[in-house]
Short mmCIF file of C-alpha atoms in Angstrom, two decimals:
data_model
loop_
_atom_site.label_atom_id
_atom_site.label_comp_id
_atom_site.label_asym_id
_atom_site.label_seq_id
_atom_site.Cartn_x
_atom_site.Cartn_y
_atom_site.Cartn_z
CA UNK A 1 23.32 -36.51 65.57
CA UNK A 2 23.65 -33.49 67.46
CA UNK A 3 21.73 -31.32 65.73
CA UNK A 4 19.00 -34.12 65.87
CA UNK A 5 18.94 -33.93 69.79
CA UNK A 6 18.71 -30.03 69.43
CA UNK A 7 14.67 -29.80 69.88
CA UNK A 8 11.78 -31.47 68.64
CA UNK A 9 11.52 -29.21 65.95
CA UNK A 10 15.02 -30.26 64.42
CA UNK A 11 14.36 -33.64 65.22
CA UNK A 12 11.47 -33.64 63.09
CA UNK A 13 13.97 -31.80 60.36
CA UNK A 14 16.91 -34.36 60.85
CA UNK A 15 13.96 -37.40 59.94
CA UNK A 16 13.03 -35.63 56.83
CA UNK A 17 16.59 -35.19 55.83
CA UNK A 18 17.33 -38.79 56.60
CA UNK A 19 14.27 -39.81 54.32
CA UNK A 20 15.78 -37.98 51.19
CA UNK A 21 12.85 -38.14 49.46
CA UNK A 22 12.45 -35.71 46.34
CA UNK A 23 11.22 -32.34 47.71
CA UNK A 24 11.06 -29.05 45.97
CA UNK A 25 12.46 -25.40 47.22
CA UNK A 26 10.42 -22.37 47.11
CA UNK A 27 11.62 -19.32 47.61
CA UNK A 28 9.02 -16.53 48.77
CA UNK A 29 9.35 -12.45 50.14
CA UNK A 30 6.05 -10.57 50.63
CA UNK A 31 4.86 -8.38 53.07
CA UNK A 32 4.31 -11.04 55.49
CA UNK A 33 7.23 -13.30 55.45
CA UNK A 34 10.28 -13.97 53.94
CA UNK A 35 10.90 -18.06 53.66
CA UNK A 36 12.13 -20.97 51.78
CA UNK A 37 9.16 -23.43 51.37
CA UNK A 38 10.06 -27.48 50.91
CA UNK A 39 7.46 -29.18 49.25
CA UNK A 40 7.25 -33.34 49.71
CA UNK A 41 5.06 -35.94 47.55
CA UNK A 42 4.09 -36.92 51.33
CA UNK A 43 1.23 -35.74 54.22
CA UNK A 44 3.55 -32.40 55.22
CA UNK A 45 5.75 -30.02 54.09
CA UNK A 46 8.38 -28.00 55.61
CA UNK A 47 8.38 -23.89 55.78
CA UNK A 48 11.43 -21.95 56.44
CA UNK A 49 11.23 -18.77 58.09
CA UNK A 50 13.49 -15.85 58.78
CA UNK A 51 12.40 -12.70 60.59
CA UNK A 52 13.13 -9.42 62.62
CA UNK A 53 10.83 -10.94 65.78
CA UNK A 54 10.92 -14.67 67.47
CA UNK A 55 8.41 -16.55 65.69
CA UNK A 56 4.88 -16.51 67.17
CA UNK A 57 3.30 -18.95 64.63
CA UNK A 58 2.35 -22.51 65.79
CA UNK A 59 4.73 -25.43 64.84
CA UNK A 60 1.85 -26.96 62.26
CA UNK A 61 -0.36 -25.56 59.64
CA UNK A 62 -2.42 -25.93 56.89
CA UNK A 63 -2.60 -24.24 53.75
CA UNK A 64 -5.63 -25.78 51.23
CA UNK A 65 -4.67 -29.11 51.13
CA UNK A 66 -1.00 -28.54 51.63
CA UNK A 67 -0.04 -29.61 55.54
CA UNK A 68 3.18 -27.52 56.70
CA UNK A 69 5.72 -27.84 60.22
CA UNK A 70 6.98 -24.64 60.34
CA UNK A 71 10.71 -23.35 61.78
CA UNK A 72 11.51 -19.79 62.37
CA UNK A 73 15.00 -18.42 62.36
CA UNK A 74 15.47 -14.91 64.14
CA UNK A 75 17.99 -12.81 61.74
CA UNK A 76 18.46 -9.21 61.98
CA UNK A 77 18.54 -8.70 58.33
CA UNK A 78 15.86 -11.53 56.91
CA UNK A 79 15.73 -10.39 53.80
CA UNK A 80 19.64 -11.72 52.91
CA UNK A 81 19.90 -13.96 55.68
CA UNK A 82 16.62 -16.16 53.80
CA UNK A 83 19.00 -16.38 50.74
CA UNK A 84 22.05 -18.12 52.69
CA UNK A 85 19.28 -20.05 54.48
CA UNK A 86 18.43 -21.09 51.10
CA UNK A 87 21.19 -21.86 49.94
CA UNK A 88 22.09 -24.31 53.20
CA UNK A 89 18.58 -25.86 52.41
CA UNK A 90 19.98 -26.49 48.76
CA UNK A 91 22.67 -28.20 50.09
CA UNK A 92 21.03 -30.72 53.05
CA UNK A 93 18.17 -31.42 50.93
CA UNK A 94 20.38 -31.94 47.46
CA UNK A 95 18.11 -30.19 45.32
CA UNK A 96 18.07 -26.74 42.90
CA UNK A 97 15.95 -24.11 43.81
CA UNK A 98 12.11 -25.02 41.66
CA UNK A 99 10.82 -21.25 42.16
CA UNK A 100 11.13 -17.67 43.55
CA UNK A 101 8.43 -15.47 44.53
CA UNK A 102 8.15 -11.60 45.17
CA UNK A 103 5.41 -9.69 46.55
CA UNK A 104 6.30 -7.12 49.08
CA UNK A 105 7.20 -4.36 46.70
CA UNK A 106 10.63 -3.74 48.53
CA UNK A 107 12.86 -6.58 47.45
CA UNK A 108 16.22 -5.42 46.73
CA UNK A 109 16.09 -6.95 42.98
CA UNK A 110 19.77 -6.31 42.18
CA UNK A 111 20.83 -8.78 45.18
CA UNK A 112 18.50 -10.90 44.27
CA UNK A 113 19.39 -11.26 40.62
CA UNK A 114 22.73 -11.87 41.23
CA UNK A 115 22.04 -14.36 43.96
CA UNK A 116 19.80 -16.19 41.03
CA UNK A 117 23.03 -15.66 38.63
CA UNK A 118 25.63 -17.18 40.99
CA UNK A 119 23.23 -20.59 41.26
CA UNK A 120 24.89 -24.01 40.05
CA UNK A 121 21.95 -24.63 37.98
CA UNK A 122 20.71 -23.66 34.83
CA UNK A 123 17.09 -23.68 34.93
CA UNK A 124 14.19 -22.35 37.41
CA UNK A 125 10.96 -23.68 37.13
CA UNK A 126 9.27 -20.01 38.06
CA UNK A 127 9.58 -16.68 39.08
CA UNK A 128 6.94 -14.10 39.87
CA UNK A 129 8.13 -10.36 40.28
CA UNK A 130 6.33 -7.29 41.84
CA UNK A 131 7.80 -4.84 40.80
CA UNK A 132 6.93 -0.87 41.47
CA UNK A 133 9.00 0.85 38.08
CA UNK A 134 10.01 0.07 34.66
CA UNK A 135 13.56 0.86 36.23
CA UNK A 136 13.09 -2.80 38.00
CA UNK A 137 11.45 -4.23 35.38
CA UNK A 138 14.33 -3.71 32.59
CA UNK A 139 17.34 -4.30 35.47
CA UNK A 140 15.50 -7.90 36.03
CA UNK A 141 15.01 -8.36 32.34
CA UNK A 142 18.52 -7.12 31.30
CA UNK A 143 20.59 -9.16 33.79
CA UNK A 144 18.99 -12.47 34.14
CA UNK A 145 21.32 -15.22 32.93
CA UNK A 146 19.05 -17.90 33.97
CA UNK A 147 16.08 -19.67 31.36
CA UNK A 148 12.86 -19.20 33.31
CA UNK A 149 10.03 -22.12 32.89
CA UNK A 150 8.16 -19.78 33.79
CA UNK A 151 7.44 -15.89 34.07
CA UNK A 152 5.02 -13.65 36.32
CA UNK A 153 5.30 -9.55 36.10
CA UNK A 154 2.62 -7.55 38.22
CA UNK A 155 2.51 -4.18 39.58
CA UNK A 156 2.88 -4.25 43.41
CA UNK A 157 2.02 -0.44 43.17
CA UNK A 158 -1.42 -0.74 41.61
CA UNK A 159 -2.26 2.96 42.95
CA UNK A 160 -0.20 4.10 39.88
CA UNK A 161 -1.12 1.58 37.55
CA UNK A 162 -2.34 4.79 35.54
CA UNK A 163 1.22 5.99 34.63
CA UNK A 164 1.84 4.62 31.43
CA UNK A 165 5.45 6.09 30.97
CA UNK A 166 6.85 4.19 34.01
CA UNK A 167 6.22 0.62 32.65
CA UNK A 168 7.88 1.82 28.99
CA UNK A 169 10.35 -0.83 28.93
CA UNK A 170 13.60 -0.19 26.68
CA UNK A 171 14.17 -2.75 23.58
CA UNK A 172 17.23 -4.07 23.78
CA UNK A 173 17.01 -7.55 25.83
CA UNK A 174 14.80 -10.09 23.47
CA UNK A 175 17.08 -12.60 24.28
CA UNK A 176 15.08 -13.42 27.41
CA UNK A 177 14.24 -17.31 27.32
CA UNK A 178 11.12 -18.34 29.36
CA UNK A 179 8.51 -21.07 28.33
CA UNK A 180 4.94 -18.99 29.23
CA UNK A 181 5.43 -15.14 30.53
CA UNK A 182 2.00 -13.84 32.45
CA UNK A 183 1.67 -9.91 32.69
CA UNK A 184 -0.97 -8.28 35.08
CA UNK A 185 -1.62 -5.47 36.15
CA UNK A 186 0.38 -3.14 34.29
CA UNK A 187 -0.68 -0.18 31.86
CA UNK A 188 0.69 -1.62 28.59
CA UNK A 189 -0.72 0.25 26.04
CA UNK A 190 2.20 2.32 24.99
CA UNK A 191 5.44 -0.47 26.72
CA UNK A 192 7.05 -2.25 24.21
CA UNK A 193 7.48 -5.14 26.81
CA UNK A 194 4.84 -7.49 24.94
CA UNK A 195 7.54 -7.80 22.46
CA UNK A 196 10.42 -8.00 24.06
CA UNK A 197 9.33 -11.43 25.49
CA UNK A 198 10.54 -13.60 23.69
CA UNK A 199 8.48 -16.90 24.61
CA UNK A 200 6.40 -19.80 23.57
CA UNK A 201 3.05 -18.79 25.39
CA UNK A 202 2.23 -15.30 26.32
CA UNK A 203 -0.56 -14.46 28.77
CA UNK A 204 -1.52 -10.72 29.31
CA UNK A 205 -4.14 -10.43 32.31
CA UNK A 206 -5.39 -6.98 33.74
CA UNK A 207 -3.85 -4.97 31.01
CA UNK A 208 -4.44 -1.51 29.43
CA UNK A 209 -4.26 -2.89 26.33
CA UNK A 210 -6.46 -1.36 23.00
CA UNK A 211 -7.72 -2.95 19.79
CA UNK A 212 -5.22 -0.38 18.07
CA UNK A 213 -2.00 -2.08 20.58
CA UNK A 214 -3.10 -5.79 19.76
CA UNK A 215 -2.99 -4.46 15.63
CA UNK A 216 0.23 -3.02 16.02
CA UNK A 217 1.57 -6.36 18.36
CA UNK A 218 0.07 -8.27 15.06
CA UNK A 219 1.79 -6.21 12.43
CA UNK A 220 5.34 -6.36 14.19
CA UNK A 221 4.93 -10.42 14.89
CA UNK A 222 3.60 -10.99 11.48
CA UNK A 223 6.86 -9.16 9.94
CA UNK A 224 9.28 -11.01 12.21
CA UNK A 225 10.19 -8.33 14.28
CA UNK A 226 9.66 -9.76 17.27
CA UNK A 227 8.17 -13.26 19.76
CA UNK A 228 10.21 -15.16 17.22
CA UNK A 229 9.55 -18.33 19.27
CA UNK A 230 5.39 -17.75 19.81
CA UNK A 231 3.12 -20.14 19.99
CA UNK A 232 0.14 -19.04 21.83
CA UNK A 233 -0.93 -16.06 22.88
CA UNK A 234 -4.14 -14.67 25.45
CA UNK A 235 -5.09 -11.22 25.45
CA UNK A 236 -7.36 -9.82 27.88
CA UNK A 237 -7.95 -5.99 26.55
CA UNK A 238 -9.55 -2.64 27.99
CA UNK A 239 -12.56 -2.53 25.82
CA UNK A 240 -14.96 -4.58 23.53
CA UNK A 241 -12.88 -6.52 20.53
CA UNK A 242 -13.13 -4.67 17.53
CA UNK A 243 -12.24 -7.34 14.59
CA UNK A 244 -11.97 -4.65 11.85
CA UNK A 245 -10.03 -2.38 13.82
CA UNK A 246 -7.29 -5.44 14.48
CA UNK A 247 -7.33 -6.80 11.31
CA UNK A 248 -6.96 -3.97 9.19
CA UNK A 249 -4.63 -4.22 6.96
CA UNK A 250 -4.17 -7.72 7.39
CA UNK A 251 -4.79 -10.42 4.00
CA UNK A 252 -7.44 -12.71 6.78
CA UNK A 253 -9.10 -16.07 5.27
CA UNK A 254 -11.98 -16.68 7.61
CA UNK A 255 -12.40 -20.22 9.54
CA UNK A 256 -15.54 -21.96 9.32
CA UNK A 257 -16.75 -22.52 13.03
CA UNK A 258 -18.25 -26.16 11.57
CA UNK A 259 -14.62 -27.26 10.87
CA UNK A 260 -11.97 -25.02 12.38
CA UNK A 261 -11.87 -25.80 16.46
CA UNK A 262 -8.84 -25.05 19.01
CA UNK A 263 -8.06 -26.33 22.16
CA UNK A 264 -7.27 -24.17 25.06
CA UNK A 265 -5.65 -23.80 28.29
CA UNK A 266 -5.02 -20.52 30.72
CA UNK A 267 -5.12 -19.89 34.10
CA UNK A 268 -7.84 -17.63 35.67
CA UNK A 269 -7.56 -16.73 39.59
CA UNK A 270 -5.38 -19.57 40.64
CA UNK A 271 -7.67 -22.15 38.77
CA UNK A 272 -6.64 -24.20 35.36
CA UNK A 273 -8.84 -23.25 32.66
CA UNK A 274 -9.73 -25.34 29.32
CA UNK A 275 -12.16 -25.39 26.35
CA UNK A 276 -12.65 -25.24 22.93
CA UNK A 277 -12.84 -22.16 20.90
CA UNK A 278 -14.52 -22.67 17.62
CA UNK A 279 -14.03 -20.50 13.45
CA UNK A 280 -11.28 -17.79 13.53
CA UNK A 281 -8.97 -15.63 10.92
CA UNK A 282 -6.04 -17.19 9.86
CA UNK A 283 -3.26 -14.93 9.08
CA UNK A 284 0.03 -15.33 6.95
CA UNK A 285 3.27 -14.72 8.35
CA UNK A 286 6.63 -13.75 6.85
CA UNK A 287 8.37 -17.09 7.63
CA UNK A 288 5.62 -18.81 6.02
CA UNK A 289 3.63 -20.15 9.18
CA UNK A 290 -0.19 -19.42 9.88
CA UNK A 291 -1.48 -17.71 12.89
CA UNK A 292 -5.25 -18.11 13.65
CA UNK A 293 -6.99 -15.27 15.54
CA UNK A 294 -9.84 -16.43 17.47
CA UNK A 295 -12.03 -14.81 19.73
CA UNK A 296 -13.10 -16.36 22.98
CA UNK A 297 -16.71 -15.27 22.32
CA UNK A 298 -16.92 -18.44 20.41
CA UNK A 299 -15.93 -21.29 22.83
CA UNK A 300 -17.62 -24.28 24.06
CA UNK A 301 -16.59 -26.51 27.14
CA UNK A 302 -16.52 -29.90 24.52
CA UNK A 303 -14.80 -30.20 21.59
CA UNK A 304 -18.15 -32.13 20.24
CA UNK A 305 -20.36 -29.17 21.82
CA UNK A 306 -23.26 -28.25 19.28
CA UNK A 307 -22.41 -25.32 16.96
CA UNK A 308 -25.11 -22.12 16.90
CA UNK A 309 -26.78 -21.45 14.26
CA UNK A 310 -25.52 -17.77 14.40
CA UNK A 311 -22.10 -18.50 14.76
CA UNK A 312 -22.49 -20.14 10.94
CA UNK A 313 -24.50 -16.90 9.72
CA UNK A 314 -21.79 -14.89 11.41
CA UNK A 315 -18.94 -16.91 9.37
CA UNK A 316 -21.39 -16.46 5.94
CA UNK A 317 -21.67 -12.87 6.61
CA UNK A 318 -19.55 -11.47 4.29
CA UNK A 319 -20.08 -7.68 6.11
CA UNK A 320 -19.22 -9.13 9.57
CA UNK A 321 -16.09 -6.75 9.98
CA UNK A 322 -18.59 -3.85 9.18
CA UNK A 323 -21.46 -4.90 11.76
CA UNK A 324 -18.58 -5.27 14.39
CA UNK A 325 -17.29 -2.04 15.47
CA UNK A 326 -19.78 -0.46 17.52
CA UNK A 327 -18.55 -1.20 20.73
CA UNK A 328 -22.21 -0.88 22.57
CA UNK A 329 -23.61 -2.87 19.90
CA UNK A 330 -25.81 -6.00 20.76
CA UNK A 331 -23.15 -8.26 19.23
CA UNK A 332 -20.18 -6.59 21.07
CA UNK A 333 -21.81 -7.59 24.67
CA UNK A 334 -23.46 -10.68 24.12
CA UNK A 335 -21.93 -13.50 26.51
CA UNK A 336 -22.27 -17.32 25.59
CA UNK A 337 -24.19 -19.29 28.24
CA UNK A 338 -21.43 -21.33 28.69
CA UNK A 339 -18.81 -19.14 29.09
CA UNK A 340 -17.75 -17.88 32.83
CA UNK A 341 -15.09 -15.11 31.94
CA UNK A 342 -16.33 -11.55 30.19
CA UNK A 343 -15.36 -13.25 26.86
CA UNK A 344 -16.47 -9.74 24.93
CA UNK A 345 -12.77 -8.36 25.77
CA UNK A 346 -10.60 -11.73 25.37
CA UNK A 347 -8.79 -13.15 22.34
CA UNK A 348 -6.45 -15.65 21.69
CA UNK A 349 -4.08 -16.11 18.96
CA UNK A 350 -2.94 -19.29 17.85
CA UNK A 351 -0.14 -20.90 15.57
CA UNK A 352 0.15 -23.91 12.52
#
C-alpha cells in the first residue's frame, strides 16, 4: 500500500503487480541501457532501467507494435545493480528470467555467468552474447550450467573480424545443450566452434566460412565426431558453393528435384523466413541416419511451386559436379526469381 501511494509511476507498477497476469523478463546491456524488460499478453509493457544519470526518457513509449511505461532507477554501478533489480522483479512478478541480452561489448561475462548459474531455474529461453575474444567466448561456453533454448554469438568488435586466431575456440566443452545456436559475424574458417555446439539446429550467418571448412564440418559429423544431436543446419559461406569441392570424398546418391522437397525455416534480419527447397545429395552417416545436402539455389515459396525444366537436366546430368566449380561461371551466379537472399553462397543440410 505504501509503495502504491509512492508516485504515479509506482502506482501504475503496484496495478500490474496486483493483476498477476503472465509476463515475461528480459534481461538487456548494450551501449545504451542496461534494463530488465516485462513483457504482458496486454496493450503495454513495463521497462526497467538502471543508470549512472536521472532518467531523461518520457514515462511512455513505443517500440514497433510493442507499447512500454518506462521506470528509471539511478545506481552508481548499473551494470550489477540491473541484476539485483532483476532478481527483485523475479520475485514480485513470480516468474524465471525468459532471456538475456548483450550488446555493449563491455559486460563483465564472468559476473554475469555466475549470476545465470546461481538462478532457481533450469532453463532460459535465450541468450545473445557480444563478445570481443575467443577468451570470452570459451569462459561463457565452459561455465554455463544452464540449457539454453536458444543461442546467439556475434562479434561486438567487427573492426577485427579479420583475426582468425582470436575466435579459435578450444575443444573441450561439447556438452553445451541449446535447442538452435546462431553465429554471426565471426571469422570461422579455421575455429573449431561449429563443432563444439552441440545442438539440434545450427545457423551460421556472416561467416568466413569456405567450401573446404563446410567439407571438413561434413567429414567430422558424418564420422560421429561431433553435433551428435543435429538436425538442421544453414550455412551462409564466403564464396560461390562449390558441390564437388564439398562432396569430395563423400559416397552422394542424388535427389530428384520432381520428388525430393524440404521444408524450411530461418531467420533473416529480424524477419521469419520459410520455403521449400527442392532435389539434393543424400549422404550416409556412421550411425546409420541420412543427411540430405541441399542448396538454397533450388527453392520455391510453395511446396506445389512448378519445377524448371533445368533443375531436372541439372539432376540428369551425370557431369554436374564437373560443370560446377568455376566459381564465375554462369551457373555459380544465377539467382532464382523467386528467391530474395544471394542463394549462390547458402546451403542447408538436412536429416532422415
Amino acid at each position: 500500500y505504501t509503495f502504491f501511494l509512492i508516485s504515479r509511476r509506482t502506482s501504475l507498477i503496484a496495478k500490474s503487480l496486483k493483476k498477476r497476469k503472465k509476463c515475461q523478463l528480459r534481461l538487456t546491456f548494450n551501449r545504451f541501457e542496461n534494463c530488465v524488460k516485462v513483457f504482458y499478453p496486454i496493450a503495454f509493457n513495463w521497462n526497467f532501467f538502471t543508470s549512472h544519470h536521472q532518467s531523461t526518457i518520457g514515462d511512455f513509449y513505443q517500440v514497433k507494435s510493442s507499447q512500454f511505461r518506462t521506470a528509471c532507477f539511478h545506481m552508481v554501478f548499473p551494470e550489477l545493480s540491473v541484476l539485483n533489480l532483476l532478481g527483485n522483479l523475479m520475485n514480485l512478478f513470480e516468474v524465471p528470467l525468459h532471456s538475456c541480452y548483450t550488446d555493449n561489448g563491455k559486460v563483465n561475462h564472468t559476473l554475469l555467468i555466475n549470476w545465470l548459474n546461481d538462478l532457481p531455474h533450469d532453463k532460459i529461453e535465450k541468450i545473445s552474447f557480444s563478445c570481443e575474444n575467443a577468451k570470452e567466448f570459451d569462459y561463457i561456453l565452459k561455465n554455463n550450467k544452464k540449457e539454453w533454448g536458444e543461442l546467439e554469438l556475434f562479434s561486438y568488435n567487427r573492426d577485427n573480424a579479420d583475426s582468425e586466431e582470436s575466435y579459435n575456440i578450444s575443444n573441450q566443452f561439447s556438452t553445451v545443450l541449446c535447442k538452435k545456436a546462431t553465429v554471426s559475424c565471426l571469422p570461422l574458417s579455421r575455429s573449431s566452434i561449429i563443432n563444439v555446439l552441440n545442438v539440434v539446429e545450427l545457423d551460421i550467418k556472416e561467416s568466413q566460412l569456405s567450401n573446404q571448412y563446410l567439407k571438413q564440418f561434413l567429414r567430422n559429423w558424418a564420422a560421429g565426431k561431433s553435433n551428435s544431436r543435429l538436425n538442421q543446419a544453414f550455412f551462409a559461406i564466403n564464396e560461390p558453393v562449390q558441390l564437388k569441392t564439398i562432396l569430395e570424398g563423400f559416397p552422394f546418391v542424388k535427389k530428384d528435384p520432381r520428388t525430393t522437397k524440404r521444408y524450411i525455416e530461418t531467420d533473416a534480419y529480424g524477419e521469419k523466413l520459410s520455403f521449400w527447397i527442392f532435389g539434393g545429395y543424400d549422404i550416409q552417416l556412421h550411425d546409420g541416419r541420412t543427411a540430405t545436402l541441399q542448396w538454397h539455389k533450388f527453392q520455391r515459396k510453395f511446396e506445389d511451386s512448378t519445377i524448371p525444366l533445368r533443375w531436372i537436366q541439372k539432376y540428369e546430368d551425370v557431369n554436374e559436379l564437373e560443370n560446377n566449380i568455376d566459381r564465375d561461371a554462369h551457373e555459380n551466379m544465377f539467382r532464382e526469381p523467386e528467391n530474395e537472399l544471394n542463394s549462390d553462397q547458402l546451403i542447408d543440410l538436412s536429416f532422415n
